[in-house]
Each structure stands twice: as C-alpha cells, then as structure tokens.
Short mmCIF file of C-alpha atoms in Angstrom, two decimals:
data_model
loop_
_atom_site.label_atom_id
_atom_site.label_comp_id
_atom_site.label_asym_id
_atom_site.label_seq_id
_atom_site.Cartn_x
_atom_site.Cartn_y
_atom_site.Cartn_z
CA MET A 16 -145.06 149.25 16.49
CA LYS A 17 -148.52 148.12 15.46
CA SER A 18 -147.73 144.44 16.01
CA ARG A 19 -146.02 145.25 19.31
CA LEU A 20 -149.10 147.01 20.62
CA GLY A 21 -151.15 144.07 19.44
CA LEU A 22 -148.95 141.67 21.39
CA ASP A 23 -149.13 143.80 24.54
CA MET A 24 -152.91 143.85 24.33
CA LEU A 25 -152.99 140.09 23.76
CA ILE A 26 -150.81 139.46 26.83
CA TYR A 27 -153.07 141.72 28.89
CA VAL A 28 -156.18 139.81 27.80
CA PHE A 29 -154.47 136.50 28.62
CA SER A 30 -153.65 137.77 32.12
CA THR A 31 -157.35 138.35 32.89
CA LEU A 32 -158.51 134.85 31.92
CA PRO A 33 -159.27 132.04 34.37
CA LEU A 34 -157.11 128.95 34.09
CA GLU A 35 -159.59 126.80 32.20
CA GLN A 36 -159.94 129.44 29.44
CA LEU A 37 -156.19 130.06 29.39
CA SER A 38 -155.69 126.34 28.86
CA ARG A 39 -157.84 126.43 25.73
CA CYS A 40 -155.95 129.49 24.42
CA ARG A 41 -152.70 127.51 24.57
CA LEU A 42 -154.11 125.16 21.94
CA ILE A 43 -154.92 127.90 19.40
CA SER A 44 -151.37 128.38 18.11
CA LYS A 45 -147.73 127.73 18.94
CA GLU A 46 -147.18 131.48 19.30
CA TRP A 47 -149.93 131.82 21.89
CA GLU A 48 -148.62 128.77 23.74
CA LYS A 49 -145.13 130.30 23.82
CA HIS A 50 -146.41 133.56 25.33
CA ILE A 51 -148.62 131.84 27.92
CA GLU A 52 -145.77 129.60 29.11
CA SER A 53 -143.16 132.39 29.28
CA VAL A 54 -141.62 133.63 32.53
CA ASN A 55 -142.57 137.26 31.75
CA PHE A 56 -146.23 136.34 31.37
CA LEU A 57 -146.00 134.27 34.54
CA ARG A 58 -145.12 137.31 36.65
CA LEU A 59 -148.03 139.33 35.23
CA TYR A 60 -150.50 136.47 35.61
CA LEU A 61 -149.51 135.63 39.19
CA ALA A 62 -149.85 139.29 40.19
CA ARG A 63 -153.48 139.25 39.01
CA SER A 64 -154.53 135.72 39.95
CA ASP A 65 -156.16 134.55 43.16
CA ARG A 66 -154.58 132.23 45.68
CA MET A 67 -156.04 128.74 45.55
CA LEU A 68 -156.03 125.63 47.70
CA LEU A 69 -153.94 122.70 46.49
CA VAL A 70 -154.71 119.36 48.15
CA LEU A 71 -152.31 116.42 47.84
CA ARG A 72 -153.37 112.86 48.66
CA LYS A 73 -150.72 110.15 48.85
CA GLY A 74 -151.22 106.64 47.53
CA GLN A 75 -148.95 103.61 47.56
CA LYS A 76 -147.40 104.37 44.16
CA SER A 77 -148.39 107.93 43.33
CA SER A 78 -149.95 111.16 44.61
CA CYS A 79 -153.12 112.94 43.50
CA CYS A 80 -153.16 116.73 43.26
CA GLN A 81 -156.48 118.62 43.28
CA ILE A 82 -156.74 122.42 43.03
CA TYR A 83 -159.72 124.33 44.47
CA LYS A 84 -160.80 127.94 44.08
CA PHE A 85 -161.98 129.67 47.25
CA LEU A 86 -165.54 131.01 47.23
CA ASP A 87 -164.83 134.02 49.45
CA GLU A 88 -168.00 136.03 48.89
CA VAL A 89 -170.25 136.44 51.89
CA ASN A 90 -173.31 134.37 51.03
CA PRO A 91 -175.89 133.34 53.65
CA ALA A 92 -176.60 130.19 51.64
CA VAL A 93 -173.04 128.97 52.12
CA LYS A 94 -172.51 127.55 55.59
CA ASP A 95 -169.09 127.48 57.24
CA ASN A 96 -168.74 123.73 56.64
CA ASP A 97 -170.32 123.66 53.18
CA ASP A 98 -168.33 122.13 50.33
CA ARG A 99 -169.51 124.99 48.10
CA ARG A 100 -166.75 127.16 49.57
CA TYR A 101 -164.28 125.11 47.49
CA VAL A 102 -164.72 124.92 43.72
CA ALA A 103 -162.67 122.16 42.06
CA GLN A 104 -160.49 123.48 39.22
CA SER A 105 -158.16 120.73 38.03
CA ARG A 106 -156.82 117.31 38.99
CA SER A 107 -153.46 115.72 38.16
CA VAL A 108 -151.30 112.82 39.30
CA PHE A 109 -147.63 112.69 40.29
CA PRO A 110 -146.03 109.24 39.76
CA HIS A 111 -144.48 108.94 43.24
CA PRO A 112 -145.86 109.02 46.79
CA ALA A 113 -144.64 112.49 47.70
CA GLU A 114 -144.84 115.32 50.21
CA ILE A 115 -144.89 119.04 49.41
CA LEU A 116 -141.94 121.11 50.64
CA GLY A 117 -143.03 124.40 49.10
CA SER A 118 -145.01 126.30 46.47
CA ALA A 119 -143.65 129.27 44.50
CA GLY A 120 -144.63 130.98 41.26
CA GLY A 121 -146.93 128.19 40.10
CA LEU A 122 -144.45 125.36 40.75
CA LEU A 123 -144.21 122.80 43.56
CA LEU A 124 -141.17 121.40 45.35
CA LEU A 125 -141.76 117.75 46.27
CA ILE A 126 -139.83 115.07 48.13
CA LYS A 127 -140.38 111.36 47.66
CA VAL A 128 -141.89 109.75 50.76
CA ASP A 129 -139.48 107.64 52.86
CA ASP A 130 -136.49 109.49 51.41
CA ARG A 131 -135.84 111.57 54.52
CA LEU A 132 -132.93 109.38 55.63
CA LEU A 133 -129.43 109.67 54.21
CA HIS A 134 -130.50 110.32 50.62
CA GLU A 135 -133.28 112.58 49.37
CA ASN A 136 -135.09 112.63 46.01
CA LEU A 137 -136.37 116.12 45.20
CA PHE A 138 -138.64 117.15 42.33
CA VAL A 139 -139.98 120.40 40.87
CA TRP A 140 -143.37 120.02 39.22
CA ASN A 141 -146.12 122.08 37.62
CA PRO A 142 -149.35 120.04 38.03
CA PHE A 143 -150.61 121.31 34.65
CA PHE A 144 -147.88 119.46 32.75
CA LYS A 145 -147.17 115.74 32.39
CA TYR A 146 -143.49 115.97 33.21
CA TYR A 147 -141.34 117.04 36.16
CA PHE A 148 -137.77 118.10 36.94
CA ASN A 149 -135.61 115.74 39.02
CA LEU A 150 -133.04 117.75 40.96
CA ASN A 151 -129.49 116.53 41.11
CA HIS A 152 -129.20 114.67 44.38
CA PRO A 153 -128.08 117.04 47.13
CA PRO A 154 -125.04 115.88 49.11
CA SER A 155 -126.03 112.97 51.34
CA LEU A 156 -126.63 113.54 55.02
CA LYS A 157 -123.59 112.67 57.11
CA SER A 158 -125.49 110.68 59.73
CA THR A 159 -128.97 109.73 60.89
CA THR A 160 -128.79 112.51 63.50
CA GLU A 161 -128.49 115.18 60.81
CA ALA A 162 -131.81 116.83 59.92
CA THR A 163 -132.99 119.12 57.14
CA CYS A 164 -135.49 121.85 56.42
CA TYR A 165 -136.26 123.28 52.99
CA GLY A 166 -137.41 126.40 51.21
CA PHE A 167 -138.55 127.16 47.65
CA GLY A 168 -138.81 130.55 45.97
CA VAL A 169 -138.28 132.72 42.89
CA ASP A 170 -135.33 135.00 42.16
CA ASN A 171 -137.10 137.79 40.25
CA LEU A 172 -133.83 139.39 39.12
CA LEU A 173 -132.48 136.25 37.48
CA LYS A 174 -135.96 134.87 36.72
CA ARG A 175 -134.89 131.58 38.26
CA TYR A 176 -136.42 129.26 40.85
CA LYS A 177 -134.23 128.31 43.82
CA VAL A 178 -134.33 125.45 46.30
CA VAL A 179 -132.81 126.05 49.75
CA ARG A 180 -131.72 123.25 52.07
CA ILE A 181 -130.58 123.85 55.66
CA LEU A 182 -128.79 121.02 57.45
CA PHE A 183 -128.13 120.74 61.16
CA SER A 184 -127.40 118.15 63.81
CA ASN A 185 -130.22 117.21 66.16
CA ASP A 186 -127.89 115.87 68.83
CA VAL A 187 -125.68 118.98 69.09
CA PRO A 188 -128.10 121.91 69.50
CA HIS A 189 -126.83 125.46 68.92
CA SER A 190 -123.46 124.30 67.62
CA THR A 191 -122.48 126.83 64.95
CA SER A 192 -120.30 124.28 63.20
CA THR A 193 -123.21 121.91 62.55
CA VAL A 194 -125.55 124.31 60.72
CA ARG A 195 -124.99 124.85 57.00
CA GLY A 196 -127.03 125.90 54.00
CA GLU A 197 -127.18 124.91 50.33
CA VAL A 198 -128.91 126.49 47.31
CA PHE A 199 -129.88 124.86 44.01
CA THR A 200 -130.84 126.97 40.98
CA VAL A 201 -133.50 125.51 38.68
CA GLY A 202 -132.20 126.71 35.33
CA PRO A 203 -130.23 125.59 32.28
CA GLU A 204 -127.94 122.65 32.98
CA GLN A 205 -124.82 124.82 33.26
CA GLU A 206 -126.44 126.75 36.15
CA GLN A 207 -127.52 123.66 38.07
CA GLY A 208 -125.72 122.38 41.15
CA TRP A 209 -125.70 122.85 44.91
CA ARG A 210 -123.86 125.90 46.30
CA VAL A 211 -122.96 126.49 49.93
CA VAL A 212 -124.50 129.45 51.79
CA GLN A 213 -123.96 130.23 55.46
CA PRO A 214 -126.94 130.69 57.81
CA VAL A 215 -126.64 133.06 60.77
CA ASP A 216 -124.57 131.36 63.46
CA GLY A 217 -125.90 130.15 66.78
CA PHE A 218 -129.46 129.15 65.89
CA THR A 219 -131.29 125.84 65.81
CA TYR A 220 -133.93 125.11 63.15
CA ASN A 221 -136.99 122.87 63.35
CA ALA A 222 -136.53 119.59 61.51
CA ASN A 223 -138.69 119.01 58.40
CA GLU A 224 -140.17 122.53 58.44
CA PHE A 225 -140.33 124.28 55.07
CA GLY A 226 -139.75 127.99 54.63
CA ALA A 227 -142.64 130.46 54.51
CA LEU A 228 -142.35 132.57 51.33
CA VAL A 229 -143.28 136.26 51.81
CA ASN A 230 -142.02 139.32 49.86
CA GLY A 231 -139.42 137.29 48.01
CA ASN A 232 -137.88 135.95 51.22
CA LEU A 233 -138.02 132.56 52.95
CA HIS A 234 -138.64 132.34 56.70
CA TRP A 235 -138.08 129.69 59.36
CA LEU A 236 -138.61 129.70 63.12
CA VAL A 237 -135.30 129.34 65.00
CA SER A 238 -134.08 129.44 68.60
CA ASP A 239 -130.76 130.45 70.14
CA SER A 240 -128.79 128.86 72.97
CA ASP A 241 -131.02 130.58 75.55
CA LYS A 242 -134.14 129.15 73.90
CA LYS A 243 -135.20 132.58 72.64
CA TRP A 244 -137.26 132.41 69.46
CA MET A 245 -136.44 134.40 66.32
CA ILE A 246 -137.30 134.39 62.61
CA SER A 247 -134.53 133.37 60.21
CA CYS A 248 -134.95 135.21 56.89
CA PHE A 249 -133.28 134.22 53.60
CA ASP A 250 -133.21 136.72 50.74
CA ILE A 251 -133.61 134.64 47.58
CA GLU A 252 -131.95 137.23 45.33
CA THR A 253 -128.88 138.06 47.48
CA GLU A 254 -128.71 134.58 49.10
CA CYS A 255 -128.03 136.17 52.51
CA PHE A 256 -129.51 135.26 55.91
CA THR A 257 -130.76 137.72 58.54
CA THR A 258 -132.94 137.42 61.66
CA PHE A 259 -135.72 139.44 63.27
CA SER A 260 -137.87 139.19 66.38
CA THR A 261 -141.02 137.26 67.16
CA PRO A 262 -143.70 138.67 69.50
CA LEU A 263 -142.19 139.21 72.95
CA CYS A 264 -144.52 136.70 74.60
CA ILE A 265 -143.21 134.05 72.19
CA LYS A 266 -139.56 135.12 72.13
CA GLU A 267 -139.15 134.56 75.88
CA ASN A 268 -141.32 131.43 76.05
CA LYS A 269 -138.97 128.47 76.46
CA ALA A 270 -141.90 126.05 76.28
CA PHE A 271 -143.13 127.47 72.96
CA HIS A 272 -144.47 124.97 70.42
CA GLY A 273 -145.52 126.10 66.95
CA GLY A 274 -144.18 127.28 63.64
CA VAL A 275 -144.22 129.84 60.85
CA THR A 276 -146.46 129.90 57.78
CA VAL A 277 -148.21 132.33 55.41
CA LEU A 278 -151.78 133.58 55.94
CA ASN A 279 -153.34 135.54 53.04
CA GLY A 280 -149.96 136.81 51.92
CA ARG A 281 -148.73 137.83 55.39
CA LEU A 282 -146.10 136.13 57.52
CA CYS A 283 -147.84 134.19 60.27
CA LEU A 284 -146.80 132.51 63.54
CA HIS A 285 -148.96 129.82 65.09
CA GLU A 286 -148.49 129.11 68.79
CA ILE A 287 -149.94 125.87 70.10
CA LYS A 288 -151.04 126.12 73.73
CA ASP A 289 -151.85 122.82 75.41
CA SER A 290 -152.60 122.26 79.05
CA ASN A 291 -154.91 120.15 81.18
CA GLU A 292 -157.46 122.97 81.09
CA SER A 293 -157.43 124.07 77.45
CA HIS A 294 -156.13 123.39 73.95
CA GLN A 295 -155.70 126.52 71.86
CA THR A 296 -153.76 127.84 68.87
CA ALA A 297 -152.81 131.53 68.87
CA ILE A 298 -152.35 132.95 65.36
CA TRP A 299 -150.10 136.00 64.95
CA VAL A 300 -149.60 137.97 61.71
CA LEU A 301 -146.87 140.47 60.80
CA ASN A 302 -148.47 143.74 59.68
CA ASN A 303 -145.47 145.93 58.80
CA TYR A 304 -143.14 143.53 57.04
CA ASN A 305 -141.00 146.23 55.38
CA ASN A 306 -140.35 148.13 58.62
CA HIS A 307 -136.83 146.93 59.39
CA ALA A 308 -136.54 148.95 62.61
CA GLU A 309 -139.39 147.33 64.52
CA LYS A 310 -141.71 144.50 63.54
CA GLU A 311 -145.37 144.82 64.52
CA TRP A 312 -147.05 141.51 65.28
CA LYS A 313 -150.83 141.35 65.67
CA LEU A 314 -152.77 138.58 67.41
CA GLU A 315 -155.28 137.66 64.67
CA VAL A 316 -157.29 134.96 66.43
CA VAL A 317 -157.08 132.33 69.16
CA VAL A 318 -158.51 129.03 67.95
CA ASP A 319 -160.18 126.83 70.54
CA ASN A 320 -159.23 123.27 69.66
CA ASP A 321 -162.50 121.45 70.25
CA GLU A 322 -161.80 117.98 71.64
CA GLU A 323 -165.25 116.69 70.67
CA PHE A 324 -164.98 117.64 67.02
CA GLY A 325 -164.33 114.85 64.57
CA GLY A 326 -162.51 112.63 67.03
CA PHE A 327 -159.11 114.07 66.17
CA PHE A 328 -158.79 116.70 68.89
CA THR A 329 -157.73 114.67 71.89
CA SER A 330 -156.02 115.31 75.20
CA TYR A 331 -152.47 114.75 73.94
CA PRO A 332 -150.41 117.81 72.88
CA ARG A 333 -151.11 119.16 69.42
CA LEU A 334 -148.62 117.98 66.84
CA THR A 335 -150.01 120.22 64.10
CA CYS A 336 -152.52 123.04 64.07
CA TYR A 337 -152.04 126.04 61.81
CA PRO A 338 -154.05 128.31 59.46
CA LEU A 339 -154.14 128.15 55.66
CA HIS A 340 -156.68 130.78 54.62
CA LEU A 341 -158.73 133.57 56.21
CA PHE A 342 -162.00 134.02 54.32
CA ALA A 343 -163.16 137.43 53.13
CA ASN A 344 -165.81 137.71 55.85
CA ASP A 345 -162.88 137.81 58.35
CA ASP A 346 -164.74 135.24 60.44
CA ASP A 347 -163.90 131.78 59.09
CA VAL A 348 -160.43 130.25 59.00
CA LEU A 349 -159.37 127.17 57.03
CA MET A 350 -157.12 125.20 59.37
CA VAL A 351 -154.83 122.17 59.24
CA GLY A 352 -155.07 119.82 62.23
CA ASP A 353 -153.40 116.64 63.37
CA LEU A 354 -153.09 113.92 60.72
CA ASP A 355 -153.24 116.65 58.04
CA ILE A 356 -157.01 117.03 58.48
CA LEU A 357 -158.48 120.19 56.91
CA TYR A 358 -161.29 121.87 58.83
CA ASN A 359 -163.04 125.20 59.28
CA TYR A 360 -162.93 127.36 62.42
CA SER A 361 -165.51 130.08 63.04
CA LYS A 362 -164.27 133.10 65.00
CA LYS A 363 -167.89 134.03 65.67
CA THR A 364 -169.13 130.75 67.15
CA LYS A 365 -165.67 129.57 68.33
CA ARG A 366 -166.44 126.15 66.92
CA SER A 367 -164.69 123.87 64.44
CA SER A 368 -166.44 121.93 61.70
CA GLU A 369 -165.35 119.24 59.29
CA ILE A 370 -165.38 119.81 55.54
CA ASP A 371 -166.98 116.85 53.81
CA ILE A 372 -164.74 116.77 50.72
CA PHE A 373 -161.63 116.75 52.95
CA ARG A 374 -162.66 114.05 55.41
CA ARG A 375 -159.91 111.66 54.38
CA ASN A 376 -156.76 111.61 56.54
CA GLU A 377 -153.42 112.68 55.03
CA CYS A 378 -155.24 115.18 52.84
CA TYR A 379 -152.35 117.66 52.80
CA GLY A 380 -153.23 121.25 51.87
CA ILE A 381 -151.13 124.23 50.79
CA ILE A 382 -151.89 127.65 49.29
CA HIS A 383 -150.85 127.69 45.64
CA ASN A 384 -150.96 130.13 42.71
CA PRO A 385 -151.40 127.91 39.64
CA CYS A 386 -150.06 128.94 36.25
CA TYR A 387 -149.02 127.48 32.90
CA LEU A 388 -145.27 128.00 33.19
CA SER A 389 -143.45 125.21 31.39
CA LEU A 390 -140.41 123.81 33.17
CA LYS A 391 -138.89 123.18 29.76
CA SER A 392 -138.86 126.93 29.15
CA ILE A 393 -136.62 127.28 32.22
CA VAL A 394 -134.23 124.33 32.03
CA GLY A 395 -134.40 123.54 28.31
CA VAL A 396 -136.38 121.01 26.29
CA GLU A 397 -133.52 118.48 26.16
CA ASP A 398 -132.53 118.68 29.83
CA PRO A 399 -131.71 115.11 31.02
CA HIS A 400 -133.40 115.73 34.38
CA ILE A 401 -136.85 116.19 32.79
CA THR A 402 -139.00 113.07 33.24
CA THR A 403 -142.29 112.48 31.41
CA ILE A 404 -145.22 111.18 33.45
CA GLY A 405 -146.68 108.02 31.91
CA GLU A 406 -149.99 106.29 32.47
CA THR A 407 -148.54 103.37 34.46
CA ASP A 408 -147.92 103.02 38.20
CA ILE A 409 -150.88 105.22 39.09
CA ASP A 410 -152.91 104.25 42.15
CA GLU A 411 -156.59 103.67 41.56
CA ASP A 412 -157.49 104.50 45.16
CA ILE A 413 -156.51 108.17 44.96
#
C-alpha cells in the first residue's frame, strides 16, 4: 500500500509539470519513463494540460513541426499582433512533405503530399519521438472522381486511436450507394486493418475536410439532396453515425460556403460570406453539445475580411477563413486565411493584423495537446509499421 500511494503521488506530480520538465523526468529512470509514456498517464495529463498551437511548414523533402504555447493573460504590453503571444516550446522534423489530417490525444494523423490520387500514404506521429507509424494502405480509390475526408480520435473505452475515412463520388452527388466509411484501429498488429462502417444515407461530404473532434465524437459538414446543411457525427467508441442540425440560417442557405472546426473545445461552424459589397466570416459555436433534443448555436463573432491587410484578402471568394483560438480576453481571435496564412483579428477594432513569426505562406496551424505517449506502447516495440526518423533527407530551408 505504501508503494502504491507513492506511485499515485508521483503520477500526480508528473501531471502538473510542463513538457520541458516532463521530458527531463523521462531520463531519470526506466520506471519513470514507462509511467510518463503510458496511456493511463496520458489521459490524466491531457485533462490538465493547455491547448497549444502546432505549426507545420512543408519543404521539398520533409516537414517542420513547431509547437507554441499561447500567452492568454491580458497584458497591456502585449499587442494583438505581437509575437510574444506565442511562446515556442519544441521543434521537430517529419521526413516527408506532409499535411495534417487531425490531432487527437497528443498524436497527429498525417498524409504524404501528392498522395491524394488513387493511393494514399497515412502516418500517425508524435512529434516528441523520432519514429512514426505507417498505416496499412487503405483500399485504393476506385476512380479519380472518388474523394475522401478523414477523422482522427481516441476510443477511451478500448484506449485505442482510430482513423476514419469517408469515401464518396464527386460526380454523383447524394447517391447513397457511393458513400461509404472505413475505420482503422491503431493498436497491436492483430487489431490493425480497415473495417467498413456505414455513414447515414443521403448526404454529401466536403472533399478533403477532416473531422472536428469534440466530446469523443468526430464531426463533418454535410448536405442532403435539397442542399440543406447538417452535421454528421461519428461516435468513436460505438462506431455509429448520427446527424444533427446547423443554425437555421445556414441549414436553408443553398449558397452556403464554409466548414466545421473546433474553437476552444467547442464545436464551431464558420460561414464565409462574400459579395461585391463585403467579405465576412460568421463564426458560430455550439453551446449545449449534450442536449440531444435541441442544439443551441450562438453567433460568436463576424470577422470583417480586410482586403487591404497583407495583400491576401482580395476580391475573389474566400477559399479558407476559419478560427483556431479565442484568446482569454474574449477580444482577439487567431484565424487561418487563404494560403494557410495565420493572422489575428480584433473584435474590438474589427481589424486584422499579421503575426510576424507566421508570415511565411503554407504555415499550416492546428490546435494540439502535446504529450509524451510512445506509439510503441500502443502498437508494440517490434511492430513492422514503425519507422525510425533518420538525419538524412531533411530540408535545410524549413
């Protein structure tokens, strides 16, 4: 009993440490390393840790991953466009030019750039470790008109990570026979493999959109044959699909353009409004997620897309414009614009401002909860799909 209490206290202390101190604790002993990299500790640590900003920059041969801590405190010395809002935590390199499809429980789901044709290379990676997991190739797409969207989450009952792939035909909208789903479990080799799941019939998904992870469920924006917009919800534990409503003004809007994401832990819809007179993005958040009878959507902010700012807001329709983080002062919003540009929007001044450290194009950002979970503790040390990251083939320009 005495040693057990000692272990519980040790785990509690570990859970309160910042990442840089936790990293040093891993080096003290094999026993400490084992506890810090365990799935049980992961759940405790993620519940206590702050959300951070992960920025991915693509090179010709590899991708650079940089994690930043948000400086949320209201401080008059920190201006809305000041780099001091973002405190660099760690930097790592992935040995392929890649795009992020999702973040869950400290791990990333990546896809190799230029693989979105008939064959797709998918990877699961923890940026704190110099190895990654190469998923068994999902079944190839049947034709160039078949599109995909992905999701990535954690099954807390099985303590397993799951990858969800939804496939549909772009040239036959709303055909129930052309929409299908697949799930891959990241676990020991005997659990690996793609299983078929059936999405709700009669809906069309947005190509290349990845699922928004909230309350253990993945969410995508879908439309029916009448062009009415709904949210498709996938329960990661039961592997069942359901749907629920969007705000009425969006549901009935056949010209709607936007998507679904997560804003400070809440499900969020961003509606891009472009006309000759104005360019705006309306940001909606779901306040009562667990109320199954009636969903309550709140209009959080309407972002004025300033055409003069930075040269990237122009008169053509917005391709991308959505929020990543609402700062604690409830005034400033970190946004993603066209060409993956990260910028700040002030609700008070209704102006946008560039962030110096993110000036480079294709500086892709996602909210991420970093941790020290070892993939080898999930799939096994000898799993043949584990690949070690070497020092070669790393771009110098990233």
